[in-house]
Tab-separated table of C-alpha atoms in Angstrom:
chain	number	residue	atom	x	y	z
A	1	MET	CA	60.252	-41.284	-80.260
A	2	ASP	CA	61.467	-37.732	-80.757
A	3	LEU	CA	60.549	-36.323	-84.195
A	4	ASP	CA	64.036	-34.918	-84.769
A	5	ASP	CA	65.485	-38.333	-83.972
A	6	ILE	CA	63.036	-40.067	-86.325
A	7	ALA	CA	63.910	-37.661	-89.134
A	8	ALA	CA	67.637	-38.133	-88.592
A	9	ARG	CA	67.333	-41.921	-88.579
A	10	LEU	CA	65.167	-41.866	-91.727
A	11	GLY	CA	67.465	-39.379	-93.449
A	12	VAL	CA	64.603	-36.985	-94.298
A	13	PRO	CA	63.799	-33.370	-93.349
A	14	VAL	CA	62.218	-33.027	-89.920
A	15	GLU	CA	59.475	-30.885	-91.500
A	16	GLU	CA	58.240	-33.925	-93.405
A	17	VAL	CA	58.156	-36.071	-90.281
A	18	ASP	CA	56.325	-33.279	-88.449
A	19	ARG	CA	53.759	-33.145	-91.278
A	20	VAL	CA	53.027	-36.867	-90.888
A	21	HIS	CA	52.747	-36.419	-87.121
A	22	ARG	CA	50.323	-33.483	-87.499
A	23	LEU	CA	48.101	-35.029	-90.161
A	24	ALA	CA	47.938	-38.465	-88.584
A	25	GLY	CA	47.455	-37.108	-85.070
A	26	ASP	CA	46.093	-39.830	-82.847
A	27	GLN	CA	43.934	-41.297	-85.628
A	28	PRO	CA	43.739	-45.109	-85.815
A	29	SER	CA	45.983	-47.083	-88.118
A	30	ALA	CA	44.961	-50.390	-89.728
A	31	PRO	CA	46.582	-53.831	-89.552
A	32	LEU	CA	48.354	-55.445	-92.460
A	33	PRO	CA	46.893	-58.662	-93.813
A	34	ALA	CA	48.368	-61.834	-92.392
A	35	ARG	CA	51.586	-62.895	-94.083
A	36	ALA	CA	49.913	-66.151	-95.172
A	37	ASP	CA	47.199	-64.181	-96.985
A	38	ALA	CA	49.568	-61.708	-98.619
A	39	PRO	CA	50.581	-63.698	-101.755
A	40	ALA	CA	46.957	-64.148	-102.847
A	41	LEU	CA	46.229	-60.470	-102.171
A	42	LEU	CA	49.272	-59.338	-104.152
A	43	ASP	CA	48.157	-61.533	-107.042
A	44	ARG	CA	44.666	-59.999	-106.852
A	45	LEU	CA	46.302	-56.551	-107.011
A	46	ALA	CA	48.184	-57.539	-110.201
A	47	VAL	CA	51.587	-57.347	-108.525
A	48	ARG	CA	54.182	-59.115	-110.665
A	49	PRO	CA	56.092	-62.063	-109.170
A	50	ASP	CA	59.392	-60.148	-108.967
A	51	ASP	CA	57.791	-57.259	-107.092
A	52	ALA	CA	55.754	-59.632	-104.919
A	53	ALA	CA	58.924	-61.501	-103.932
A	54	GLU	CA	60.548	-58.253	-102.773
A	55	ILE	CA	57.448	-57.241	-100.833
A	56	MET	CA	57.288	-60.606	-99.091
A	57	ALA	CA	61.033	-60.466	-98.315
A	58	GLY	CA	60.537	-57.179	-96.502
A	59	TRP	CA	57.262	-58.078	-94.779
A	60	PRO	CA	56.913	-56.188	-91.454
A	61	ASP	CA	56.818	-59.227	-89.170
A	62	HIS	CA	57.020	-58.287	-85.499
A	63	ASP	CA	60.462	-59.901	-85.193
A	64	SER	CA	61.909	-58.607	-88.465
A	65	THR	CA	65.294	-56.945	-88.047
A	66	LEU	CA	64.663	-54.961	-91.232
A	67	TRP	CA	62.072	-52.857	-89.446
A	68	THR	CA	63.652	-50.308	-87.158
A	69	PRO	CA	61.508	-48.374	-84.660
A	70	GLU	CA	61.455	-45.278	-86.884
A	71	LEU	CA	60.303	-47.313	-89.901
A	72	ARG	CA	57.545	-48.942	-87.845
A	73	TRP	CA	56.479	-45.492	-86.587
A	74	LEU	CA	56.326	-44.106	-90.130
A	75	LEU	CA	54.363	-47.091	-91.442
A	76	ASP	CA	51.815	-46.876	-88.633
A	77	ARG	CA	51.374	-43.109	-88.922
A	78	SER	CA	51.297	-43.147	-92.735
A	79	ILE	CA	48.420	-45.626	-92.643
A	80	ALA	CA	46.636	-43.431	-90.103
A	81	LEU	CA	47.265	-40.292	-92.195
A	82	VAL	CA	45.686	-41.781	-95.318
A	83	ARG	CA	42.863	-43.475	-93.412
A	84	ALA	CA	41.949	-40.185	-91.726
A	85	ASP	CA	41.106	-38.788	-95.181
A	86	LEU	CA	38.994	-41.767	-96.303
A	87	GLY	CA	36.589	-40.480	-98.956
A	88	GLY	CA	38.892	-37.590	-99.843
A	89	HIS	CA	39.845	-36.873	-103.425
A	90	GLU	CA	42.745	-34.412	-103.246
A	91	TRP	CA	46.313	-35.487	-103.999
A	92	LEU	CA	47.918	-36.559	-100.742
A	93	SER	CA	51.474	-37.518	-99.886
A	94	PRO	CA	51.540	-40.420	-97.403
A	95	GLY	CA	54.948	-39.381	-96.102
A	96	PRO	CA	58.492	-38.435	-97.073
A	97	ALA	CA	60.315	-40.049	-99.971
A	98	LEU	CA	62.684	-42.610	-98.482
A	99	PRO	CA	66.134	-43.770	-99.653
A	100	ARG	CA	64.853	-46.864	-101.417
A	101	ASP	CA	68.243	-48.483	-101.924
A	102	ARG	CA	68.353	-49.420	-98.234
A	103	GLY	CA	66.318	-52.584	-98.719
A	104	PRO	CA	62.744	-53.816	-99.221
A	105	ALA	CA	61.364	-52.342	-95.977
A	106	TRP	CA	62.477	-48.869	-97.121
A	107	ARG	CA	61.637	-49.428	-100.777
A	108	HIS	CA	58.107	-50.685	-100.180
A	109	LEU	CA	57.012	-48.977	-96.966
A	110	TYR	CA	54.148	-47.187	-98.707
A	111	VAL	CA	53.156	-50.416	-100.464
A	112	TYR	CA	52.651	-51.987	-97.039
A	113	ALA	CA	50.560	-48.951	-96.085
A	114	TYR	CA	48.435	-49.492	-99.209
A	115	LEU	CA	47.977	-53.176	-98.394
A	116	ALA	CA	46.848	-52.313	-94.857
A	117	LEU	CA	44.183	-50.010	-96.315
A	118	VAL	CA	42.726	-52.472	-98.831
A	119	ASP	CA	40.068	-53.773	-96.430
A	120	VAL	CA	39.340	-50.226	-95.232
A	121	VAL	CA	38.699	-48.836	-98.696
A	122	ARG	CA	36.826	-51.936	-99.849
A	123	LYS	CA	34.381	-51.409	-96.984
A	124	TYR	CA	34.041	-47.798	-98.169
A	125	HIS	CA	33.301	-49.125	-101.652
A	126	ARG	CA	30.699	-51.566	-100.337
A	127	ASP	CA	29.053	-48.817	-98.290
A	128	HIS	CA	28.613	-46.911	-101.571
A	129	GLY	CA	27.366	-49.934	-103.493
A	130	VAL	CA	30.481	-50.249	-105.652
A	131	THR	CA	30.805	-53.762	-107.071
A	132	ASP	CA	33.701	-56.059	-106.294
A	133	GLY	CA	34.655	-56.007	-109.964
A	134	VAL	CA	35.166	-52.235	-110.030
A	135	SER	CA	36.792	-52.298	-106.599
A	136	TRP	CA	39.449	-54.851	-107.489
A	137	VAL	CA	40.282	-53.535	-110.962
A	138	THR	CA	40.722	-50.084	-109.437
A	139	LEU	CA	42.958	-51.262	-106.606
A	140	ALA	CA	45.022	-53.386	-109.005
A	141	ASP	CA	46.625	-50.174	-110.227
A	142	LEU	CA	49.172	-50.963	-107.513
A	143	GLY	CA	50.669	-53.776	-109.574
A	144	ARG	CA	50.717	-51.659	-112.720
A	145	ASN	CA	52.575	-48.842	-110.961
A	146	LEU	CA	55.100	-51.152	-109.330
A	147	ALA	CA	55.881	-52.685	-112.727
A	148	ILE	CA	56.321	-49.227	-114.261
A	149	ASP	CA	58.570	-48.157	-111.398
A	150	ARG	CA	60.749	-51.211	-111.966
A	151	ARG	CA	60.984	-50.381	-115.683
A	152	MET	CA	61.995	-46.850	-114.704
A	153	ASN	CA	64.837	-48.137	-112.516
A	154	ARG	CA	63.016	-46.914	-109.386
A	155	GLU	CA	62.660	-43.344	-110.704
A	156	GLY	CA	58.855	-43.290	-110.710
A	157	TRP	CA	57.743	-43.992	-107.177
A	158	SER	CA	57.937	-40.461	-105.761
A	159	VAL	CA	54.862	-39.563	-107.839
A	160	MET	CA	53.185	-42.956	-107.572
A	161	GLN	CA	53.170	-43.094	-103.768
A	162	SER	CA	50.902	-40.028	-103.671
A	163	TRP	CA	48.832	-41.092	-106.699
A	164	LEU	CA	47.936	-44.412	-105.066
A	165	THR	CA	46.512	-42.742	-101.958
A	166	LEU	CA	43.581	-41.730	-104.177
A	167	HIS	CA	42.733	-45.390	-104.712
A	168	ALA	CA	43.182	-46.185	-101.026
A	169	ARG	CA	40.697	-43.431	-100.068
A	170	GLY	CA	37.994	-44.109	-102.674
A	171	GLY	CA	38.896	-41.091	-104.791
A	172	VAL	CA	39.565	-42.889	-108.096
A	173	TYR	CA	37.631	-45.576	-109.965
A	174	GLU	CA	38.734	-47.481	-113.054
A	175	LEU	CA	35.782	-47.851	-115.381
A	176	GLY	CA	36.824	-49.493	-118.621
A	177	ARG	CA	39.617	-47.653	-120.439
A	178	LEU	CA	39.792	-44.606	-118.145
A	179	GLN	CA	40.305	-43.882	-114.471
A	180	HIS	CA	37.763	-41.416	-113.101
A	181	HIS	CA	38.812	-39.141	-110.282
A	182	ARG	CA	36.176	-37.580	-108.038
A	183	GLY	CA	36.384	-33.809	-107.561
A	184	GLU	CA	34.280	-30.757	-106.795
A	185	THR	CA	32.183	-30.201	-109.936
A	186	ALA	CA	34.185	-32.190	-112.493
A	187	ILE	CA	35.316	-35.788	-112.871
A	188	SER	CA	38.992	-35.803	-113.789
A	189	LEU	CA	40.099	-38.350	-116.364
A	190	HIS	CA	43.346	-40.329	-116.174
A	191	ILE	CA	44.641	-42.653	-118.868
A	192	PRO	CA	46.294	-45.785	-117.448
A	193	GLU	CA	48.872	-47.742	-119.401
A	194	SER	CA	46.482	-50.432	-120.549
A	195	GLY	CA	46.328	-50.300	-124.339
A	196	PRO	CA	45.260	-48.035	-127.199
A	197	MET	CA	42.992	-45.044	-126.611
A	198	ASP	CA	40.358	-46.201	-129.076
A	199	PRO	CA	37.501	-43.659	-129.310
A	200	GLU	CA	34.982	-46.452	-128.827
A	201	ALA	CA	36.663	-47.561	-125.594
A	202	ILE	CA	36.797	-43.951	-124.386
A	203	ASP	CA	33.102	-43.478	-125.186
A	204	ALA	CA	32.201	-46.646	-123.300
A	205	SER	CA	34.194	-45.571	-120.242
A	206	LEU	CA	32.569	-42.114	-120.211
A	207	GLU	CA	29.134	-43.712	-120.471
A	208	GLN	CA	29.940	-45.964	-117.522
A	209	ALA	CA	30.937	-42.922	-115.487
A	210	ARG	CA	27.717	-41.099	-116.351
A	211	GLU	CA	25.831	-43.954	-114.697
A	212	PHE	CA	28.340	-44.807	-111.961
A	213	PHE	CA	28.663	-41.538	-110.077
A	214	PRO	CA	24.957	-40.601	-109.745
A	215	ARG	CA	24.284	-44.151	-108.539
A	216	HIS	CA	27.118	-44.495	-106.017
A	217	PHE	CA	27.699	-40.847	-105.023
A	218	PRO	CA	24.235	-39.285	-105.376
A	219	ASP	CA	25.122	-36.293	-103.195
A	220	GLU	CA	27.863	-35.202	-105.590
A	221	ARG	CA	26.934	-33.111	-108.629
A	222	TYR	CA	29.241	-33.246	-111.640
A	223	THR	CA	28.800	-31.051	-114.687
A	224	ALA	CA	31.927	-31.861	-116.701
A	225	PHE	CA	34.726	-34.269	-117.444
A	226	ALA	CA	38.143	-32.656	-117.038
A	227	CYS	CA	41.716	-33.579	-117.780
A	228	GLY	CA	45.116	-32.055	-117.158
A	229	SER	CA	47.858	-33.636	-119.236
A	230	TRP	CA	50.592	-33.220	-121.802
A	231	LEU	CA	48.279	-35.352	-123.965
A	232	LEU	CA	46.146	-32.232	-124.466
A	233	ASP	CA	49.068	-30.160	-125.809
A	234	PRO	CA	47.935	-28.901	-129.269
A	235	GLN	CA	51.568	-29.012	-130.410
A	236	LEU	CA	51.120	-32.769	-130.807
A	237	GLN	CA	48.903	-32.044	-133.803
A	238	GLU	CA	52.000	-30.813	-135.660
A	239	TYR	CA	53.366	-34.356	-135.597
A	240	LEU	CA	50.462	-36.806	-135.357
A	241	PRO	CA	47.882	-37.634	-138.053
A	242	GLU	CA	44.398	-36.197	-137.646
A	243	ASN	CA	42.903	-39.641	-137.140
A	244	SER	CA	45.313	-40.624	-134.352
A	245	ASN	CA	43.701	-41.637	-131.084
A	246	ILE	CA	45.514	-38.872	-129.193
A	247	VAL	CA	44.322	-36.119	-131.551
A	248	ARG	CA	40.761	-37.454	-131.423
A	249	PHE	CA	40.973	-37.511	-127.619
A	250	GLN	CA	42.169	-33.892	-127.614
A	251	ARG	CA	39.231	-32.770	-129.711
A	252	ARG	CA	36.773	-33.750	-127.006
A	253	PHE	CA	38.029	-30.924	-124.795
A	254	GLU	CA	37.710	-27.178	-124.662
A	255	LEU	CA	41.135	-26.064	-123.489
A	256	GLU	CA	41.660	-23.534	-120.749
A	257	PRO	CA	44.093	-20.662	-121.425
A	258	TYR	CA	47.658	-21.847	-120.980
A	259	GLU	CA	49.399	-21.127	-117.711
A	260	GLU	CA	52.824	-22.420	-116.728
A	261	PRO	CA	52.078	-25.037	-114.035
A	262	GLU	CA	53.805	-24.528	-110.720
A	263	GLY	CA	56.118	-27.357	-109.697
A	264	LEU	CA	55.488	-29.435	-112.818
A	265	ASP	CA	57.755	-29.769	-115.861
A	266	ALA	CA	55.791	-30.974	-118.878
A	267	ASP	CA	58.966	-32.119	-120.659
A	268	VAL	CA	59.732	-34.414	-117.718
A	269	GLU	CA	56.171	-35.735	-117.629
A	270	VAL	CA	56.218	-36.531	-121.357
A	271	LEU	CA	59.451	-38.500	-120.951
A	272	ARG	CA	58.015	-40.249	-117.886
A	273	PHE	CA	54.908	-41.471	-119.675
A	274	VAL	CA	56.124	-42.004	-123.245
A	275	PHE	CA	59.491	-43.613	-122.501
A	276	ARG	CA	59.279	-44.539	-118.802
A	277	SER	CA	62.727	-43.042	-118.345
A	278	LEU	CA	63.935	-39.748	-116.937
A	279	SER	CA	67.655	-40.245	-117.441
A	280	THR	CA	68.162	-41.738	-120.920
A	281	PRO	CA	69.734	-39.270	-123.394
A	282	LEU	CA	67.421	-38.243	-126.241
A	283	ASP	CA	69.702	-39.868	-128.834
A	284	GLN	CA	69.313	-43.218	-127.073
A	285	LEU	CA	65.532	-43.222	-126.759
A	286	PRO	CA	63.491	-45.470	-129.088
A	287	ARG	CA	61.824	-43.965	-132.164
A	288	ARG	CA	59.427	-46.819	-132.935
A	289	THR	CA	56.155	-44.853	-132.844
A	290	ALA	CA	54.976	-41.530	-134.235
A	291	LEU	CA	54.533	-40.274	-130.680
A	292	GLN	CA	58.063	-41.238	-129.659
A	293	ARG	CA	59.489	-39.519	-132.728
A	294	ALA	CA	57.392	-36.428	-132.045
A	295	VAL	CA	58.581	-36.122	-128.454
A	296	ILE	CA	62.250	-36.517	-129.366
A	297	ASP	CA	62.200	-34.223	-132.411
A	298	HIS	CA	60.333	-31.508	-130.509
A	299	LEU	CA	62.824	-31.505	-127.625
A	300	LYS	CA	65.870	-31.764	-129.890
A	301	ALA	CA	64.618	-28.672	-131.727
A	302	GLY	CA	64.861	-26.775	-128.432
A	303	ARG	CA	61.108	-26.587	-127.981
A	304	HIS	CA	59.107	-27.524	-124.889
A	305	TRP	CA	55.911	-29.439	-124.250
A	306	GLN	CA	52.996	-27.924	-122.363
A	307	TRP	CA	50.774	-29.321	-119.630
A	308	ARG	CA	47.269	-28.314	-120.737
A	309	SER	CA	43.911	-28.518	-119.007
A	310	GLY	CA	40.503	-28.843	-120.594
A	311	ARG	CA	36.974	-30.049	-120.016
A	312	PHE	CA	33.739	-30.946	-121.765
A	313	PRO	CA	30.168	-31.269	-120.472
A	314	ILE	CA	28.967	-34.547	-119.042
């Protein structure tokens, strides 16, 4: 198919289709699991029943009328694009954001790509001696992100579709309370929505990582843990008690000098993670927790949150 025609039929810029074409090249794709095996796999990946039902309804069977030639091309090439960077740890977009209101094939195209890569990345894990337990709990971030996207009225997926390519390439591992993201000289820390940030749970996760990476990636040398997040904004200390889990997490890090991040709005990211909504007016947001009250009061005062980066030695 002609790339201009594909872009027009998908309703996306031709530059984004050309990017997929260039990055995927003639690299091999990977098959989806059999439809009969899909429900058990979705359950293993912690996909909720309502999301699983949608995914099954849009399954890319060879005779499905939901799957137009341009959608099948994008699915195949998106899988190839991500697979070509197996072992990579940079953020990677699997393809253009699609108009997700056009049905389950459009809404979940990159979920199908993820499912096709499960066996690929699990072999990568096995080749590096990663246990099944770590492998599955890491890959089950799919279900968590789908549930969050549903809570956000489908506003969250544009970020999540790129985030999940890290899991599908072996770039991120969930070890206890934290997700640990391979890098150059530092392991980046991510905090999934899975409960309180108790210092003891954080300590245990860091200790796991100190053993995990030398064992499974002995050729990589890490000297620090790093994090980039609104959670490291010192302004939070104006609102939260000194013994709060967030403040205690902040104090682990030596912050880098503040620089306005390009292409990232910290106010938007705070609303995304604290309230899981990007469109609710401030006056209608809940004020149940100290953090929620802090976010709202800070923004209503005309102030802005900062995305801060920091690190501490391993």
